[in-house]
Amino acid sequence: MTSIPEEKTPAGLRFRQGERLRLRTLVEQLFDKGDSLFEWPLRAVVRSVDGDQLDAMFKGHVPPGTGRLQMLVTVPKRKRRKAVDRVLMRRRIREAWRLNRGSLREAVEAATGVRTLSVALIYAADRNVDYSRVERSVCRLLPRIISTLPANVNDLS
């Protein structure tokens, strides 16, 4: 078992409600207009939204708790038939994201043109994959997601 570095507080590693992509409008826009990245066994769909676009989506009343970085995990039933397998893979993906998202979070905070960054991670393998493979895939996707941010971002990678 790996230990958490001392400089990272447990509160900084939590996966809070505001970081969960749950608003139907944002999810639909993500899949309609987002960019797709693939790193086996995950496919990431990414979309950055500025403040004006977000206000237009919700007609000026953006729901409270909408975070700067939001993530959604999906494991298709077509790929993993048993619910136990889907839950296991969802938990592994979420854990890998939670522990490694720091650089992406800093990049989004530094991006002045981004109000919220929506990311959907979709599991693409037909079998359960070890946590180490999932974590490696998430770690390879994060710099690619950072590169999709608008050009006015300070280079943090």
PDB file of C-alpha atoms in Angstrom:
ATOM      1  CA  MET A   1       0.000   0.000   0.000  1.00  0.00           C
ATOM      2  CA  THR A   2       1.347   3.408  -0.922  1.00  0.00           C
ATOM      3  CA  SER A   3       1.340   6.220   1.568  1.00  0.00           C
ATOM      4  CA  ILE A   4      -0.021   9.686   0.869  1.00  0.00           C
ATOM      5  CA  PRO A   5       2.676  12.370   0.753  1.00  0.00           C
ATOM      6  CA  GLU A   6       2.621  14.604   3.810  1.00  0.00           C
ATOM      7  CA  GLU A   7       2.216  17.840   1.838  1.00  0.00           C
ATOM      8  CA  LYS A   8      -1.156  16.645   0.531  1.00  0.00           C
ATOM      9  CA  THR A   9      -3.877  16.889   3.094  1.00  0.00           C
ATOM     10  CA  PRO A  10      -6.705  14.358   3.081  1.00  0.00           C
ATOM     11  CA  ALA A  11      -9.161  17.222   2.555  1.00  0.00           C
ATOM     12  CA  GLY A  12      -7.350  18.137  -0.684  1.00  0.00           C
ATOM     13  CA  LEU A  13      -7.768  14.618  -2.036  1.00  0.00           C
ATOM     14  CA  ARG A  14     -11.496  14.294  -1.448  1.00  0.00           C
ATOM     15  CA  PHE A  15     -13.845  13.817  -4.353  1.00  0.00           C
ATOM     16  CA  ARG A  16     -16.541  16.324  -3.454  1.00  0.00           C
ATOM     17  CA  GLN A  17     -20.062  16.758  -4.797  1.00  0.00           C
ATOM     18  CA  GLY A  18     -19.083  19.841  -6.822  1.00  0.00           C
ATOM     19  CA  GLU A  19     -16.523  17.750  -8.722  1.00  0.00           C
ATOM     20  CA  ARG A  20     -19.119  15.233  -9.883  1.00  0.00           C
ATOM     21  CA  LEU A  21     -20.572  15.943 -13.298  1.00  0.00           C
ATOM     22  CA  ARG A  22     -24.274  15.513 -12.663  1.00  0.00           C
ATOM     23  CA  LEU A  23     -26.144  18.295 -14.490  1.00  0.00           C
ATOM     24  CA  ARG A  24     -27.946  16.955 -17.561  1.00  0.00           C
ATOM     25  CA  THR A  25     -27.264  20.090 -19.618  1.00  0.00           C
ATOM     26  CA  LEU A  26     -23.496  19.856 -19.058  1.00  0.00           C
ATOM     27  CA  VAL A  27     -23.447  16.111 -19.765  1.00  0.00           C
ATOM     28  CA  GLU A  28     -25.390  16.506 -23.027  1.00  0.00           C
ATOM     29  CA  GLN A  29     -23.143  19.366 -24.165  1.00  0.00           C
ATOM     30  CA  LEU A  30     -20.062  17.327 -23.231  1.00  0.00           C
ATOM     31  CA  PHE A  31     -21.033  14.396 -25.427  1.00  0.00           C
ATOM     32  CA  ASP A  32     -22.335  16.621 -28.253  1.00  0.00           C
ATOM     33  CA  LYS A  33     -19.401  19.039 -28.508  1.00  0.00           C
ATOM     34  CA  GLY A  34     -16.547  17.491 -26.522  1.00  0.00           C
ATOM     35  CA  ASP A  35     -13.154  16.268 -27.701  1.00  0.00           C
ATOM     36  CA  SER A  36     -12.418  12.558 -27.415  1.00  0.00           C
ATOM     37  CA  LEU A  37      -9.097  11.107 -26.215  1.00  0.00           C
ATOM     38  CA  PHE A  38      -8.234   7.432 -25.905  1.00  0.00           C
ATOM     39  CA  GLU A  39      -5.733   5.646 -23.692  1.00  0.00           C
ATOM     40  CA  TRP A  40      -6.587   1.982 -23.280  1.00  0.00           C
ATOM     41  CA  PRO A  41      -8.735   0.968 -21.329  1.00  0.00           C
ATOM     42  CA  LEU A  42     -10.247   4.463 -20.995  1.00  0.00           C
ATOM     43  CA  ARG A  43     -11.749   6.957 -23.377  1.00  0.00           C
ATOM     44  CA  ALA A  44     -12.004  10.535 -22.160  1.00  0.00           C
ATOM     45  CA  VAL A  45     -14.446  13.085 -23.511  1.00  0.00           C
ATOM     46  CA  VAL A  46     -13.414  16.630 -22.558  1.00  0.00           C
ATOM     47  CA  ARG A  47     -15.060  20.034 -22.913  1.00  0.00           C
ATOM     48  CA  SER A  48     -14.114  23.373 -21.419  1.00  0.00           C
ATOM     49  CA  VAL A  49     -16.805  26.003 -20.951  1.00  0.00           C
ATOM     50  CA  ASP A  50     -16.257  29.692 -20.270  1.00  0.00           C
ATOM     51  CA  GLY A  51     -18.461  31.797 -18.033  1.00  0.00           C
ATOM     52  CA  ASP A  52     -20.572  33.275 -20.838  1.00  0.00           C
ATOM     53  CA  GLN A  53     -21.341  29.855 -22.329  1.00  0.00           C
ATOM     54  CA  LEU A  54     -22.265  28.519 -18.893  1.00  0.00           C
ATOM     55  CA  ASP A  55     -24.624  31.444 -18.241  1.00  0.00           C
ATOM     56  CA  ALA A  56     -26.213  30.898 -21.658  1.00  0.00           C
ATOM     57  CA  MET A  57     -26.746  27.179 -20.956  1.00  0.00           C
ATOM     58  CA  PHE A  58     -28.579  27.878 -17.702  1.00  0.00           C
ATOM     59  CA  LYS A  59     -30.146  31.221 -18.734  1.00  0.00           C
ATOM     60  CA  GLY A  60     -28.103  33.168 -16.177  1.00  0.00           C
ATOM     61  CA  HIS A  61     -28.893  30.941 -13.200  1.00  0.00           C
ATOM     62  CA  VAL A  62     -25.941  28.580 -12.906  1.00  0.00           C
ATOM     63  CA  PRO A  63     -26.728  25.975 -10.225  1.00  0.00           C
ATOM     64  CA  PRO A  64     -24.715  26.470  -7.038  1.00  0.00           C
ATOM     65  CA  GLY A  65     -21.938  23.976  -6.438  1.00  0.00           C
ATOM     66  CA  THR A  66     -20.902  23.750 -10.088  1.00  0.00           C
ATOM     67  CA  GLY A  67     -17.155  23.193  -9.750  1.00  0.00           C
ATOM     68  CA  ARG A  68     -14.308  24.275 -12.004  1.00  0.00           C
ATOM     69  CA  LEU A  69     -13.359  20.650 -12.685  1.00  0.00           C
ATOM     70  CA  GLN A  70     -16.104  18.057 -13.020  1.00  0.00           C
ATOM     71  CA  MET A  71     -15.808  14.368 -13.793  1.00  0.00           C
ATOM     72  CA  LEU A  72     -18.149  11.544 -14.738  1.00  0.00           C
ATOM     73  CA  VAL A  73     -17.319   7.822 -14.902  1.00  0.00           C
ATOM     74  CA  THR A  74     -19.264   5.351 -16.971  1.00  0.00           C
ATOM     75  CA  VAL A  75     -18.763   1.622 -17.411  1.00  0.00           C
ATOM     76  CA  PRO A  76     -21.118   0.400 -20.155  1.00  0.00           C
ATOM     77  CA  LYS A  77     -23.285  -2.597 -19.426  1.00  0.00           C
ATOM     78  CA  ARG A  78     -22.410  -3.864 -22.892  1.00  0.00           C
ATOM     79  CA  LYS A  79     -18.748  -4.158 -21.839  1.00  0.00           C
ATOM     80  CA  ARG A  80     -19.207  -5.462 -18.268  1.00  0.00           C
ATOM     81  CA  ARG A  81     -22.455  -7.398 -17.886  1.00  0.00           C
ATOM     82  CA  LYS A  82     -22.279  -7.994 -14.145  1.00  0.00           C
ATOM     83  CA  ALA A  83     -23.046  -5.070 -11.844  1.00  0.00           C
ATOM     84  CA  VAL A  84     -20.280  -6.164  -9.483  1.00  0.00           C
ATOM     85  CA  ASP A  85     -17.720  -5.761 -12.277  1.00  0.00           C
ATOM     86  CA  ARG A  86     -19.101  -2.367 -13.302  1.00  0.00           C
ATOM     87  CA  VAL A  87     -18.954  -1.075  -9.735  1.00  0.00           C
ATOM     88  CA  LEU A  88     -15.411  -2.397  -9.267  1.00  0.00           C
ATOM     89  CA  MET A  89     -14.131  -0.681 -12.405  1.00  0.00           C
ATOM     90  CA  ARG A  90     -15.977   2.551 -11.581  1.00  0.00           C
ATOM     91  CA  ARG A  91     -14.329   2.616  -8.166  1.00  0.00           C
ATOM     92  CA  ARG A  92     -10.876   1.957  -9.613  1.00  0.00           C
ATOM     93  CA  ILE A  93     -11.248   4.737 -12.165  1.00  0.00           C
ATOM     94  CA  ARG A  94     -12.571   7.200  -9.597  1.00  0.00           C
ATOM     95  CA  GLU A  95      -9.732   6.404  -7.180  1.00  0.00           C
ATOM     96  CA  ALA A  96      -7.060   6.819  -9.860  1.00  0.00           C
ATOM     97  CA  TRP A  97      -8.618  10.160 -10.838  1.00  0.00           C
ATOM     98  CA  ARG A  98      -8.898  11.345  -7.234  1.00  0.00           C
ATOM     99  CA  LEU A  99      -5.240  10.666  -6.463  1.00  0.00           C
ATOM    100  CA  ASN A 100      -3.747  12.024  -9.704  1.00  0.00           C
ATOM    101  CA  ARG A 101      -5.914  14.989 -10.724  1.00  0.00           C
ATOM    102  CA  GLY A 102      -3.756  17.620  -8.959  1.00  0.00           C
ATOM    103  CA  SER A 103      -1.932  18.890 -12.053  1.00  0.00           C
ATOM    104  CA  LEU A 104      -5.191  19.163 -14.005  1.00  0.00           C
ATOM    105  CA  ARG A 105      -6.868  21.008 -11.152  1.00  0.00           C
ATOM    106  CA  GLU A 106      -3.974  23.526 -11.050  1.00  0.00           C
ATOM    107  CA  ALA A 107      -4.148  24.008 -14.827  1.00  0.00           C
ATOM    108  CA  VAL A 108      -7.897  24.654 -14.719  1.00  0.00           C
ATOM    109  CA  GLU A 109      -7.488  27.132 -11.850  1.00  0.00           C
ATOM    110  CA  ALA A 110      -4.788  28.961 -13.849  1.00  0.00           C
ATOM    111  CA  ALA A 111      -6.907  29.059 -17.020  1.00  0.00           C
ATOM    112  CA  THR A 112      -8.674  32.412 -17.060  1.00  0.00           C
ATOM    113  CA  GLY A 113     -10.938  31.485 -19.988  1.00  0.00           C
ATOM    114  CA  VAL A 114     -12.283  28.297 -18.412  1.00  0.00           C
ATOM    115  CA  ARG A 115     -15.217  28.462 -15.995  1.00  0.00           C
ATOM    116  CA  THR A 116     -15.655  24.705 -15.840  1.00  0.00           C
ATOM    117  CA  LEU A 117     -13.919  21.715 -17.401  1.00  0.00           C
ATOM    118  CA  SER A 118     -16.100  18.655 -17.883  1.00  0.00           C
ATOM    119  CA  VAL A 119     -14.482  15.240 -18.273  1.00  0.00           C
ATOM    120  CA  ALA A 120     -16.196  11.900 -18.871  1.00  0.00           C
ATOM    121  CA  LEU A 121     -14.113   8.744 -18.451  1.00  0.00           C
ATOM    122  CA  ILE A 122     -15.593   5.777 -20.289  1.00  0.00           C
ATOM    123  CA  TYR A 123     -14.350   2.254 -19.685  1.00  0.00           C
ATOM    124  CA  ALA A 124     -13.632   0.449 -22.969  1.00  0.00           C
ATOM    125  CA  ALA A 125     -12.181  -2.964 -22.029  1.00  0.00           C
ATOM    126  CA  ASP A 126     -14.114  -6.240 -22.093  1.00  0.00           C
ATOM    127  CA  ARG A 127     -12.458  -7.522 -18.920  1.00  0.00           C
ATOM    128  CA  ASN A 128     -11.594  -6.154 -15.514  1.00  0.00           C
ATOM    129  CA  VAL A 129      -8.221  -4.439 -15.536  1.00  0.00           C
ATOM    130  CA  ASP A 130      -5.865  -4.078 -12.575  1.00  0.00           C
ATOM    131  CA  TYR A 131      -5.813  -0.786 -10.700  1.00  0.00           C
ATOM    132  CA  SER A 132      -2.208  -0.140 -11.756  1.00  0.00           C
ATOM    133  CA  ARG A 133      -3.216  -0.242 -15.442  1.00  0.00           C
ATOM    134  CA  VAL A 134      -6.183   2.058 -14.840  1.00  0.00           C
ATOM    135  CA  GLU A 135      -3.986   4.504 -12.917  1.00  0.00           C
ATOM    136  CA  ARG A 136      -1.366   4.487 -15.685  1.00  0.00           C
ATOM    137  CA  SER A 137      -4.080   5.239 -18.221  1.00  0.00           C
ATOM    138  CA  VAL A 138      -5.452   8.133 -16.138  1.00  0.00           C
ATOM    139  CA  CYS A 139      -1.928   9.520 -15.665  1.00  0.00           C
ATOM    140  CA  ARG A 140      -1.354   9.456 -19.429  1.00  0.00           C
ATOM    141  CA  LEU A 141      -4.689  11.113 -20.147  1.00  0.00           C
ATOM    142  CA  LEU A 142      -4.206  14.032 -17.744  1.00  0.00           C
ATOM    143  CA  PRO A 143      -1.450  15.857 -19.719  1.00  0.00           C
ATOM    144  CA  ARG A 144      -3.449  15.336 -22.908  1.00  0.00           C
ATOM    145  CA  ILE A 145      -6.506  16.852 -21.228  1.00  0.00           C
ATOM    146  CA  ILE A 146      -4.386  19.810 -20.080  1.00  0.00           C
ATOM    147  CA  SER A 147      -3.270  20.315 -23.683  1.00  0.00           C
ATOM    148  CA  THR A 148      -6.933  20.698 -24.765  1.00  0.00           C
ATOM    149  CA  LEU A 149      -7.372  23.748 -22.518  1.00  0.00           C
ATOM    150  CA  PRO A 150      -7.423  27.163 -24.240  1.00  0.00           C
ATOM    151  CA  ALA A 151      -4.065  28.706 -25.147  1.00  0.00           C
ATOM    152  CA  ASN A 152      -4.127  31.350 -22.383  1.00  0.00           C
ATOM    153  CA  VAL A 153      -3.220  28.727 -19.773  1.00  0.00           C
ATOM    154  CA  ASN A 154       0.166  28.955 -18.069  1.00  0.00           C
ATOM    155  CA  ASP A 155       2.227  25.872 -18.947  1.00  0.00           C
ATOM    156  CA  LEU A 156       2.084  23.751 -15.776  1.00  0.00           C
ATOM    157  CA  SER A 157       2.951  20.375 -17.292  1.00  0.00           C
TER     158      SER A 157
END
